[in-house]
XYZ file of C-alpha atoms in Angstrom:
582
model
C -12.150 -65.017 -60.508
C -12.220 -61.249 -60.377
C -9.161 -59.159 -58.985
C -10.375 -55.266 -58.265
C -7.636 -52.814 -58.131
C -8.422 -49.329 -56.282
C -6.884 -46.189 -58.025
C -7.470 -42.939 -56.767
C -7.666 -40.977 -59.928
C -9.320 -41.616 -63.630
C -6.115 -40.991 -65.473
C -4.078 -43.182 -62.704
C -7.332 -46.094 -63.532
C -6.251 -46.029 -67.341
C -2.577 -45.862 -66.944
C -2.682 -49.343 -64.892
C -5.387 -50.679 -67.094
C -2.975 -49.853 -70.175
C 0.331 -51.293 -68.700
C -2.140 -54.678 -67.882
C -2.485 -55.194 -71.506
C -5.954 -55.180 -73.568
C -8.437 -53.066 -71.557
C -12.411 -52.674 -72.294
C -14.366 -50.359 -70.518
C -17.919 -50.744 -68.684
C -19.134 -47.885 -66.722
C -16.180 -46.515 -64.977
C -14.569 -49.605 -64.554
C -11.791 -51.012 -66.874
C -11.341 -54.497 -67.622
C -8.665 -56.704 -68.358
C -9.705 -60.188 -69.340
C -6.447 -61.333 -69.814
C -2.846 -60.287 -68.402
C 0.218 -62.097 -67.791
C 0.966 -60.298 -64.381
C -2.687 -62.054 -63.004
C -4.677 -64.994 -63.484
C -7.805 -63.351 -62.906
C -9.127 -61.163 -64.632
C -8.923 -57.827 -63.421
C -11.474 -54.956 -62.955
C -10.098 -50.945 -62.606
C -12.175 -48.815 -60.712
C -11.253 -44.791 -59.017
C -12.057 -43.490 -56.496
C -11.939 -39.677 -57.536
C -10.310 -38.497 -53.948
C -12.002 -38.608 -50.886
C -15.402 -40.001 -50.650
C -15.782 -40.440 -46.531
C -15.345 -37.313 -44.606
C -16.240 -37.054 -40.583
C -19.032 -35.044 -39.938
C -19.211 -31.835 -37.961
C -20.440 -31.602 -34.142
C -23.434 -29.667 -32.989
C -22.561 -27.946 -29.987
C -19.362 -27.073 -29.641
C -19.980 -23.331 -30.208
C -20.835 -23.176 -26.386
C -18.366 -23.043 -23.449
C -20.102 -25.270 -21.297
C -20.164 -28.399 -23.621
C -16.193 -28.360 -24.073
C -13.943 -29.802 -24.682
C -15.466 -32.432 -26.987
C -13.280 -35.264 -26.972
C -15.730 -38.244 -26.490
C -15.892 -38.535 -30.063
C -16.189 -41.911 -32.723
C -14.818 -40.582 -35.450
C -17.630 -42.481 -37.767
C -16.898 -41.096 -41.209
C -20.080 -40.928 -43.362
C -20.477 -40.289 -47.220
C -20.266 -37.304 -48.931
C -23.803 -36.211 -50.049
C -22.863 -35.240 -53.246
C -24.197 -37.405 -56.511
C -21.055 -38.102 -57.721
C -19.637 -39.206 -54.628
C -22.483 -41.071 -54.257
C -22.439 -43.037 -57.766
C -18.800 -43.671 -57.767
C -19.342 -45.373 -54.294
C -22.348 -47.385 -55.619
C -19.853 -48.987 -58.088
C -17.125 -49.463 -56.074
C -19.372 -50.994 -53.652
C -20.365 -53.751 -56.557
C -17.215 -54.515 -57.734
C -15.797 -55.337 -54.291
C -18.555 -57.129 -53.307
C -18.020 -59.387 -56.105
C -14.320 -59.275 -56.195
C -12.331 -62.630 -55.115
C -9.427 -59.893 -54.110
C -8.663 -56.177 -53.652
C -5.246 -54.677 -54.824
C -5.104 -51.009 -53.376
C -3.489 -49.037 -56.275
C -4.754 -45.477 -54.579
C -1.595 -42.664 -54.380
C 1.990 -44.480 -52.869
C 1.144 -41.940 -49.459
C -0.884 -41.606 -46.488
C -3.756 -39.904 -47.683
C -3.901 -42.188 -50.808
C -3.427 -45.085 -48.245
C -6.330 -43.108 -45.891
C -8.352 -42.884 -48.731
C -8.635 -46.383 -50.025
C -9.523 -47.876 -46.329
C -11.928 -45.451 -45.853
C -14.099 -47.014 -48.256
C -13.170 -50.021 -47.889
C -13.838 -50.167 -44.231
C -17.366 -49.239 -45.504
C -18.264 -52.743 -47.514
C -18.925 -55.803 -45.971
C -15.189 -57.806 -45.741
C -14.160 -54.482 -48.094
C -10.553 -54.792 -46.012
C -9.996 -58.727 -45.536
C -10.657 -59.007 -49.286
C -6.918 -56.733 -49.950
C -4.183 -59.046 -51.178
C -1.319 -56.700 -51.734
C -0.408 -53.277 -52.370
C 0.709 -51.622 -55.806
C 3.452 -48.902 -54.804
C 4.377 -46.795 -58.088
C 6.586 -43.970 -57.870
C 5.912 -43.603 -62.167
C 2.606 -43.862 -64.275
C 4.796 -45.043 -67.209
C 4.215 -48.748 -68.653
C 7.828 -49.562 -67.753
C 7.465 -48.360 -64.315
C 3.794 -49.749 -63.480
C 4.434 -53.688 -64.859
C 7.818 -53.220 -62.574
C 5.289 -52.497 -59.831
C 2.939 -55.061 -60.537
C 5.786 -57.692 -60.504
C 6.661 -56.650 -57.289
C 3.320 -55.991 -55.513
C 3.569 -55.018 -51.542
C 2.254 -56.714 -48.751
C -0.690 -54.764 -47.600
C 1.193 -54.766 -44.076
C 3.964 -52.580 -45.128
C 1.967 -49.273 -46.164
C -1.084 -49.527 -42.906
C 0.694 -48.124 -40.935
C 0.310 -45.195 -43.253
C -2.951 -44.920 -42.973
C -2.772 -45.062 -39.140
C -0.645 -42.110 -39.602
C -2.963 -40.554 -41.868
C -5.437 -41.191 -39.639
C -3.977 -39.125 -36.648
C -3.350 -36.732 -38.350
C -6.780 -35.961 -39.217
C -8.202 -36.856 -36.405
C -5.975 -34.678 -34.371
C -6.341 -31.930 -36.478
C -10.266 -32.366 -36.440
C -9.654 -32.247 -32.766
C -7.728 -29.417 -32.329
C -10.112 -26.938 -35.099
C -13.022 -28.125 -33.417
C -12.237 -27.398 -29.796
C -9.595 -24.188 -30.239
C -11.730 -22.532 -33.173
C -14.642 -21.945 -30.618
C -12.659 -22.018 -27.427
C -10.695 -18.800 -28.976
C -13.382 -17.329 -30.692
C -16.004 -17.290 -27.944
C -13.390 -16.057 -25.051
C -12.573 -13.553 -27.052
C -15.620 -12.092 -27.766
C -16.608 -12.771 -24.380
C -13.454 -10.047 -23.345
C -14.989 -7.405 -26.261
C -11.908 -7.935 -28.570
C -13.878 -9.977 -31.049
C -17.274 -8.341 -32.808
C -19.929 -11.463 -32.403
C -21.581 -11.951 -35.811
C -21.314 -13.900 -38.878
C -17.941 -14.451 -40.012
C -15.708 -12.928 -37.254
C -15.093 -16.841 -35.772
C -11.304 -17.567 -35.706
C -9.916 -20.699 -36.875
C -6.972 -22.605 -35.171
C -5.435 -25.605 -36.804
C -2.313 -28.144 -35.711
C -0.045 -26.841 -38.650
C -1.167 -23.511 -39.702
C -1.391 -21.797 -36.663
C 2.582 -21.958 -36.001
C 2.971 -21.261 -39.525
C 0.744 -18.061 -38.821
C 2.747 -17.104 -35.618
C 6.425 -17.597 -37.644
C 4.680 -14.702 -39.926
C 3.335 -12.511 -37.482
C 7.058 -12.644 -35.665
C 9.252 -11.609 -38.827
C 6.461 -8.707 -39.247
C 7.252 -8.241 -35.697
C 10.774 -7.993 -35.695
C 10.934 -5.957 -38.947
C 8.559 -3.403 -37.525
C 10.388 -3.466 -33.874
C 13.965 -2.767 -35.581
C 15.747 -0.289 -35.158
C 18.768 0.830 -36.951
C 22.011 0.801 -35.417
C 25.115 2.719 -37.571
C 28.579 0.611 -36.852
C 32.245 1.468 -38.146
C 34.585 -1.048 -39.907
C 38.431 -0.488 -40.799
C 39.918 -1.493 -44.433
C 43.179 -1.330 -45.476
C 43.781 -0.794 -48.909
C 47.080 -0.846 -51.200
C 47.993 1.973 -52.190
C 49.821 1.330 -55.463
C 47.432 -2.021 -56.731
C 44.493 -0.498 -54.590
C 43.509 -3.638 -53.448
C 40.948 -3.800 -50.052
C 41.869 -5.793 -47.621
C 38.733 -5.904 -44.339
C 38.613 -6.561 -40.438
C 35.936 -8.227 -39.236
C 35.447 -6.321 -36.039
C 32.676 -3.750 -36.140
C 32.925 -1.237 -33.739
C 29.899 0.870 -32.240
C 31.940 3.574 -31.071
C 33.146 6.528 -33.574
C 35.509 7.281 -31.059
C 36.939 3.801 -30.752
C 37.527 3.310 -34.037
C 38.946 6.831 -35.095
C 41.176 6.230 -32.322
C 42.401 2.528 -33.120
C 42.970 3.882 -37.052
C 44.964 6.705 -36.113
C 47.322 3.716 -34.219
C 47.994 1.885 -37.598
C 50.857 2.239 -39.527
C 51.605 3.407 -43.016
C 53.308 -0.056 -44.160
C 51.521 -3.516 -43.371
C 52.898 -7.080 -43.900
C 51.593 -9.631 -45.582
C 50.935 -12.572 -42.943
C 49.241 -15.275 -44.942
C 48.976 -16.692 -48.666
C 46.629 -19.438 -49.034
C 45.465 -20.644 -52.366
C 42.780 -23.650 -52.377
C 41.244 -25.464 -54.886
C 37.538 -25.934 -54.349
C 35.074 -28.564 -56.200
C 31.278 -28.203 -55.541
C 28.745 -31.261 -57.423
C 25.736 -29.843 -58.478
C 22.905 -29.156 -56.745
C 20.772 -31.806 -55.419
C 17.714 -33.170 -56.866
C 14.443 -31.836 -56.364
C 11.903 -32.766 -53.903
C 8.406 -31.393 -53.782
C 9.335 -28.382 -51.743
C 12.554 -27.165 -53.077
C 10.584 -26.889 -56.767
C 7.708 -24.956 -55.103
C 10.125 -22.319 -53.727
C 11.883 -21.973 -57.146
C 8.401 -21.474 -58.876
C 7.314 -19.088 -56.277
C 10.845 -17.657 -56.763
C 11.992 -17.108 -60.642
C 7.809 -17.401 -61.716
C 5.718 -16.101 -59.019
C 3.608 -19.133 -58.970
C 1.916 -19.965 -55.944
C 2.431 -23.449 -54.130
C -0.400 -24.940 -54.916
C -0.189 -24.411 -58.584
C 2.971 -25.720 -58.756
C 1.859 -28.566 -57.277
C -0.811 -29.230 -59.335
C 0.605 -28.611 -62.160
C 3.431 -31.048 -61.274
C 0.655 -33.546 -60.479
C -0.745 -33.076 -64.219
C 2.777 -34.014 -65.704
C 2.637 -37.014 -63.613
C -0.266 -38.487 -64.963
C 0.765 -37.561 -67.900
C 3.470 -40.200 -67.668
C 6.288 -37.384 -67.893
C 7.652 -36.713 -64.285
C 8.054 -39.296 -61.431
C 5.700 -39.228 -57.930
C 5.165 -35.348 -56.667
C 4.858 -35.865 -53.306
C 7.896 -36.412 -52.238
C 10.142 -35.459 -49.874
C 13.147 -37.004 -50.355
C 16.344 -35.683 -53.012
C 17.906 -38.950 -54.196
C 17.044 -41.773 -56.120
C 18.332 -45.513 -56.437
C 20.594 -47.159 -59.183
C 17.392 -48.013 -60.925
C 16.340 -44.789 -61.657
C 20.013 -43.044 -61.896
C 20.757 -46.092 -64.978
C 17.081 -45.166 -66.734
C 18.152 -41.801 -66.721
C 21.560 -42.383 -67.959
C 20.359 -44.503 -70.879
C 17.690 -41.308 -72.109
C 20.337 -38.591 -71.360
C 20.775 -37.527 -74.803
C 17.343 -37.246 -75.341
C 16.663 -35.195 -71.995
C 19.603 -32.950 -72.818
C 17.960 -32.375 -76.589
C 14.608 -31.680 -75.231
C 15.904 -28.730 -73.451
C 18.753 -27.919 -75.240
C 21.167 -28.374 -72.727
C 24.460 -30.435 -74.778
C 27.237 -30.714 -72.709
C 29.856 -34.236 -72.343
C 28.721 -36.338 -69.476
C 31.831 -37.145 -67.494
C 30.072 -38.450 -63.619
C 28.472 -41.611 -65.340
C 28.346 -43.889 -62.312
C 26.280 -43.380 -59.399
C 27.295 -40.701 -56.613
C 25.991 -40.549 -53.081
C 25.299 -37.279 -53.223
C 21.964 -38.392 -55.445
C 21.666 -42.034 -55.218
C 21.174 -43.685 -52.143
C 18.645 -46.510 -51.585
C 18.518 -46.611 -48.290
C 17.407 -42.890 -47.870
C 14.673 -43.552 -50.288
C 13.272 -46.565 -48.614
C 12.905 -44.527 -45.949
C 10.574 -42.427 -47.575
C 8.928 -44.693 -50.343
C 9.568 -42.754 -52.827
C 12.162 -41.265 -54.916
C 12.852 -37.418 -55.799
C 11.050 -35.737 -58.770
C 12.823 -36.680 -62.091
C 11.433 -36.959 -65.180
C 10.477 -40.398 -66.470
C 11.536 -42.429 -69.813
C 8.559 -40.689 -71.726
C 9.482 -37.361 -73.412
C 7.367 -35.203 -74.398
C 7.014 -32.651 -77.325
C 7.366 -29.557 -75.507
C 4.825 -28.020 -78.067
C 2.125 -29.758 -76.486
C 2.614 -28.676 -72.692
C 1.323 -25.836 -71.434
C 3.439 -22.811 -70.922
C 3.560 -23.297 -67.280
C 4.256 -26.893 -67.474
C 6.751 -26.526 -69.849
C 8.759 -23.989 -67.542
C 8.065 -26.762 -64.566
C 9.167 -30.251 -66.771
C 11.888 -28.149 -68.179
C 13.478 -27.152 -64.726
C 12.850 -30.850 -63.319
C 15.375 -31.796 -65.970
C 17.667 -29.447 -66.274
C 18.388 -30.246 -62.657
C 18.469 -34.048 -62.938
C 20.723 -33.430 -66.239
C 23.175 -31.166 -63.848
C 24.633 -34.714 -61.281
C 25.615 -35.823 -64.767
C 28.148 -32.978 -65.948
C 31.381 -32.136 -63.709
C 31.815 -30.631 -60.644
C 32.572 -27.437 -60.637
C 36.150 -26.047 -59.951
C 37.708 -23.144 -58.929
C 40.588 -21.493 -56.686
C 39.780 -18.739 -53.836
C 43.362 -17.619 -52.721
C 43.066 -15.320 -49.103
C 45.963 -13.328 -48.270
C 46.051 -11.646 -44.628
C 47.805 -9.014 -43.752
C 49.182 -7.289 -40.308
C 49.278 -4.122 -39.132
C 49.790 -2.971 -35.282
C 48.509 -6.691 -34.308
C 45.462 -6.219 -36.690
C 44.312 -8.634 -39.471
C 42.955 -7.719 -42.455
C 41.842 -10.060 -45.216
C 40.980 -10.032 -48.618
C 39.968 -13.410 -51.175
C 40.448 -13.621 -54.731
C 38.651 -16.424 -57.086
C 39.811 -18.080 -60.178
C 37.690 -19.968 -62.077
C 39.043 -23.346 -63.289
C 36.050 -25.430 -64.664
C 32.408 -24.365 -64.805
C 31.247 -27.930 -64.968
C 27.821 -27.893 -64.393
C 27.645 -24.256 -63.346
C 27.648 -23.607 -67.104
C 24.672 -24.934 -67.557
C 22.496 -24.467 -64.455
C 20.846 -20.962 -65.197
C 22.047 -19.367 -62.157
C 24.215 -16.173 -61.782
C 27.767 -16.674 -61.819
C 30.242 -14.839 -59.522
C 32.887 -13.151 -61.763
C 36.343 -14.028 -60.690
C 38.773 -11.784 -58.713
C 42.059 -11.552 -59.655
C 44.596 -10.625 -56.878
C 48.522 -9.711 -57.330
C 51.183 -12.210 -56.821
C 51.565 -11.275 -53.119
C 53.853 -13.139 -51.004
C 54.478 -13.788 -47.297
C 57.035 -11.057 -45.404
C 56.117 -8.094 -48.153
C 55.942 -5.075 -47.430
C 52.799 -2.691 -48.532
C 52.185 0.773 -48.017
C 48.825 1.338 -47.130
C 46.225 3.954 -46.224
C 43.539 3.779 -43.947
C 39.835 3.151 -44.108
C 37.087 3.712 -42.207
C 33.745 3.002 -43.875
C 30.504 3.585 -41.743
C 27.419 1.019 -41.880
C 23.853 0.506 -41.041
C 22.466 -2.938 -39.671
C 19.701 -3.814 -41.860
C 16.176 -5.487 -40.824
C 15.148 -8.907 -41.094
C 13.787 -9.865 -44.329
C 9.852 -10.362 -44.925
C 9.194 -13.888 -45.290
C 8.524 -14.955 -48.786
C 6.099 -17.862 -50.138
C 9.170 -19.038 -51.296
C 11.404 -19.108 -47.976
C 8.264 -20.654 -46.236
C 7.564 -23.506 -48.557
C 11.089 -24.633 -49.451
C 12.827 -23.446 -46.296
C 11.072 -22.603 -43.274
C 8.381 -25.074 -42.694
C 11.003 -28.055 -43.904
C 13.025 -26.222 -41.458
C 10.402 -26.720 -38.217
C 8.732 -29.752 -39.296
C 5.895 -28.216 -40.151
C 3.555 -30.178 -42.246
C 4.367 -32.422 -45.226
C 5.450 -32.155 -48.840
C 1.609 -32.675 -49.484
C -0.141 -30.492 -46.919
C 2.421 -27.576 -46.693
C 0.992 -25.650 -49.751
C -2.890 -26.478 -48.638
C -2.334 -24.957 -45.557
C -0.257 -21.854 -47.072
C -3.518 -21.034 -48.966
C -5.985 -21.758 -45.841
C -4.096 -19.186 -43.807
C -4.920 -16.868 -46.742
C -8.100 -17.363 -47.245
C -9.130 -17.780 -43.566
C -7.929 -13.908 -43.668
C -4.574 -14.462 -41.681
C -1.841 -13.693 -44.237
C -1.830 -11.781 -47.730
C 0.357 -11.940 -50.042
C 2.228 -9.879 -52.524
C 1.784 -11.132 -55.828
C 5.127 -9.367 -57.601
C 7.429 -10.314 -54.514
C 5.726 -13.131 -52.850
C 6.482 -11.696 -49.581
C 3.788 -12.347 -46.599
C 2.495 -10.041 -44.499
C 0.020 -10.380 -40.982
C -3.149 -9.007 -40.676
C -4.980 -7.686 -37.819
C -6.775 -11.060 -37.479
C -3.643 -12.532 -37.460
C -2.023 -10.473 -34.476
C -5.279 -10.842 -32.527
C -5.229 -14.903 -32.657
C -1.639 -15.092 -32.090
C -1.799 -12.482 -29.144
C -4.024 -14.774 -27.235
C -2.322 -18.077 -27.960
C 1.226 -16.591 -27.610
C 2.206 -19.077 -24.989
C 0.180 -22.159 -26.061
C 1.746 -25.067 -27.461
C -0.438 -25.040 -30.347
C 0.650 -21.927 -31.963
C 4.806 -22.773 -31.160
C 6.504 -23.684 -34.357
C 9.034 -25.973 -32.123
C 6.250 -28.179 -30.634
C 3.701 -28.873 -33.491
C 7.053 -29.304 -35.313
C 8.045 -32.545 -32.720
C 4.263 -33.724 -33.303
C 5.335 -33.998 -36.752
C 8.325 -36.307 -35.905
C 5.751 -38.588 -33.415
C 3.372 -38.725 -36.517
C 6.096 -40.084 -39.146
C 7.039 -42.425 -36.347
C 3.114 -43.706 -36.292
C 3.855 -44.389 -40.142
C 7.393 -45.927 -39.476
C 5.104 -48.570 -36.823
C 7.267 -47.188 -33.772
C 4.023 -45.392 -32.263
C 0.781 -46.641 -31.674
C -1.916 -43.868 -33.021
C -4.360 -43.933 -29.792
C -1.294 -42.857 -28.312
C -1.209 -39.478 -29.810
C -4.252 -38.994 -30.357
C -4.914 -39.447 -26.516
C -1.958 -36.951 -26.226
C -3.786 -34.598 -27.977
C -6.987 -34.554 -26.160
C -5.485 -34.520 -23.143
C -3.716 -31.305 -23.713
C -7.349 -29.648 -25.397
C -8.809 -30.712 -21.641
C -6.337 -28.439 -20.189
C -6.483 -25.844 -22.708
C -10.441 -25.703 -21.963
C -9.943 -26.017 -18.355
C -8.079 -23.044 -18.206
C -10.135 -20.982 -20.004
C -12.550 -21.186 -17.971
C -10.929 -20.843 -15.264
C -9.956 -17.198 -16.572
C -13.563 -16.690 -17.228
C -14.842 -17.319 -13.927
């Protein structure tokens, strides 16, 4: 009896193979004759990514023979030698496998990727048992996953998502790429020749059109100079500020000469204020603080996150959730001396029991996986890479923060009148770092106000300070990743950075490499231009086919559904073009 076990990735292959027990190797499959979590013996075989890919149509560079919907979808192998031999073995071990245990990546491309090639050997899919789920390559955390092995069932619909989503995208690039390119050219806006096509895709076309609008409105602005009033006391000099701007020199010259020389104090409030530190990380909020404090780009951050996972030192990277479960939070409890000496961050541990704030099962079942924390294994520092080190050294410092205290402090705001006017200043008093101490960030220094009390009497001058309105900021890799694309929708924690650096390479955006900031190109303008009022470029409504996708996943939707959906729209997309043509 023979039980195969899929992985995805080499390094993934040896990890299982080494949390099994003994392991031989033949080939590139590992073997475990004997291991108390089977009673077969079990062969380990990866799959190295992708090897099934659909092909690429014929005609659809000509008007007449769109839209192509009537499509299979047959996926066929990759051509390549390696793809090829890897196949070939996976092919022989199935074959002669009594069972299949998919142990590809815990998400839906790792899920799309095993089925694939299974679907391609004879009784390749009847032959999987159950499902390994891991959210950590460490020994602990794989024989905990191989104790409790999934029903295949539970992750399918995963791949059904997966699925759609590639299909749908395949879809969309194959009939809007030419539909947009051709009509264009067809209008003289577009040079014909090699190289000039323009690409549309699902996700990256909003993503290009959120771009192109914040060049827009930067570009578009125009600077508007406003007055605001201040108060300020004239023996402590304190500043006390009205909200209201006025647009009017006049107005406001007029409404200062109306105050009076003496103002009351109106209003003393003094609160205390306790903020827990900062969530934990998901994929997406460490991207934007690389691209932030390091200037690294998305993708490198994620790969390099993906190296410290198989090297046993950080949990799943994919993920795009922020807490954890009791599990994980009492793991990390029991090595928090040794996380707090690896980065030399010492400070007493008061929040020892689980907070909602980061644990919360139920909000991590939703998701299948946890958020990024480093696992039981410690490394030597010394032995990471620069860049890694700055990326495992961040991971921890932030799950070391929901174990020091919340961080305290008093803001007292005292208001005071004058001719029916309110102005307001705050003043802040630190009480108790906590965790602030120790987080890296830039502190706020305090403000110290006088002991002013309700029903005094000030003597104060008036202010009148002038103001410009300022433009919109660029968008930065940073804001996109970790804010504005989680903020639409748009994407997932594993695609968002892939299609970041298509959109870039495809000639849409550059990007600064010192500030990170994004900027539109000609290309750019042209292809949103003409697709201004299509659904496909608007952020808002690929961002709501991203919530009917997860639901494919979640089984609430079947995936012909969308997919239909989606073709339907492209035959009214087409339709209309060429009804402008005629």
């Amino acid at each position: 009896m023979v039980t195969v076990i899929l992985a995805e990735k080499e390094n993934q292959a040896a990890a299982y193979a080494e949390s099994l027990g003994s392991a031989s190797k033949k080939g590139k499959v590992h073997i475990v004759k004997q291991t108390p979590y089977f009673s077969d013996e079990v062969h380990i075989i990866a799959a190295e990514g992708h090897l099934f890919e659909y092909g690429l149509p014929e005609d659809n560079w000509d008007l007449t023979k769109l839209p192509l919907i009537d499509v299979s979808f047959k996926q066929t192998l990759k051509q390549d030698k390696t793809s090829k031999d890897i196949f070939k073995q996976i092919y022989q071990e199935v074959t002669s496998a009594d069972q299949v245990i998919i142990g590809t990546d815990s998400d839906r491309e790792g899920e799309r990727i095993a089925y694939s090639i299974l679907s391609h050997i004879p009784d390749g899919k009847k032959k999987v048992t159950k499902r390994l789920w891991v959210n950590s390559l460490t020994t602990r955390a794989l024989q905990k996953a191989f104790q409790n092995l999934r029903e295949p069932l539970e992750t399918y619909n995963y791949y059904l998502e997966a699925e759609a989503r590639a299909q749908s995208d395949w879809l969309v690039g194959m009939n809007l790429s030419p539909l947009v390119t051709l009509e264009l050219q067809n209008k003289g806006r577009l040079s014909k020749g090699k190289g000039n096509s323009l690409s549309v895709g699902r996700v990256q076309t909003p993503g290009v059109r959120l771009i192109c609008e914040n060049e827009l409105a930067i570009q578009n602005f125009r600077p508007e100079t406003y007055w605001k009033l201040r108060l300020e006391d004239k023996d402590l000099g304190i500043t006390f500020s009205n909200k209201e701007k006025y647009s009017d020199s006049d107005i406001v010259l007029s409404t200062s000469r109306q105050l009076q020389s003496v103002s009351t104090i109106s209003s003393v409030e003094t609160e205390e204020n306790q903020r827990a530190a900062p969530s934990l990380f998901n994929l997406s909020d460490i991207q934007g603080i690389a691209a932030k404090q390091w200037g690294f780009d998305s993708s490198k951050t994620e790969s390099l996150i993906e190296g410290l996972y198989l090297k046993k030192y950080l949990s799943y990277p994919r993920t795009d959730t922020r807490f954890i479960t009791e599990d994980e939070f009492d793991y990390l409890k029991n090595y928090l001396k040794s996380y707090q000496e690896v980065v030399n961050c010492s400070f007493e541990a008061v929040n020892l029991d689980p907070r909602e704030n980061y644990v919360n099962p139920e909000k991590v079942a939703k998701t299948s996986h946890y958020a990024l924390i480093p696992t039981e294994n410690i490394p030597n520092l010394v032995t990471l890479k620069p860049d890694e080190r700055l990326i495992y050294e961040a991971v921890v410092r932030r799950t070391l923060l929901m174990f020091a205290a919340d961080c305290r402090y008093l803001t007292t705001t005292v208001e005071v009148e004058n001719q029916e006017l309110v102005f307001k200043t705050t003043g802040r008093q630190m009480i108790d770092l906590g965790w602030a101490a120790y987080s890296q960030q830039k502190l706020k220094a305090d403000v110290e106000l006088p002991d002013y009390r309700v029903g005094d009497q000030i003597e104060t001058k008036t202010i009148i300070v002038e103001g410009v309105t300022k433009p919109p900021k660029r968008i930065t890799e940073s804001q996109l990743i970790g804010e504005i694309l989680p903020k639409y929708g748009l994407g997932t924690q594993a695609t968002r950075a892939a299609m970041l650096k298509t959109i870039q390479d495809r000639g849409y955006v550059t990007k600064d490499k010192k500030t990170g900031q994004l900027f539109p190109t000609n290309k750019a303008y042209l292809l949103i231009h003409y697709l201004y009022d299509n659904e496909f470029a608007s952020p808002e409504t690929t961002g709501g086919w991203e919530l009917f996708l997860s639901q494919i996943g979640e089984g609430k939707i079947n995936p012909r559904e969308f997919v239909d959906a989606i073709k339907e729209k492209l035959v009214n997309q087409v339709a209309a073009a060429k009804e402008r043509s005629d």
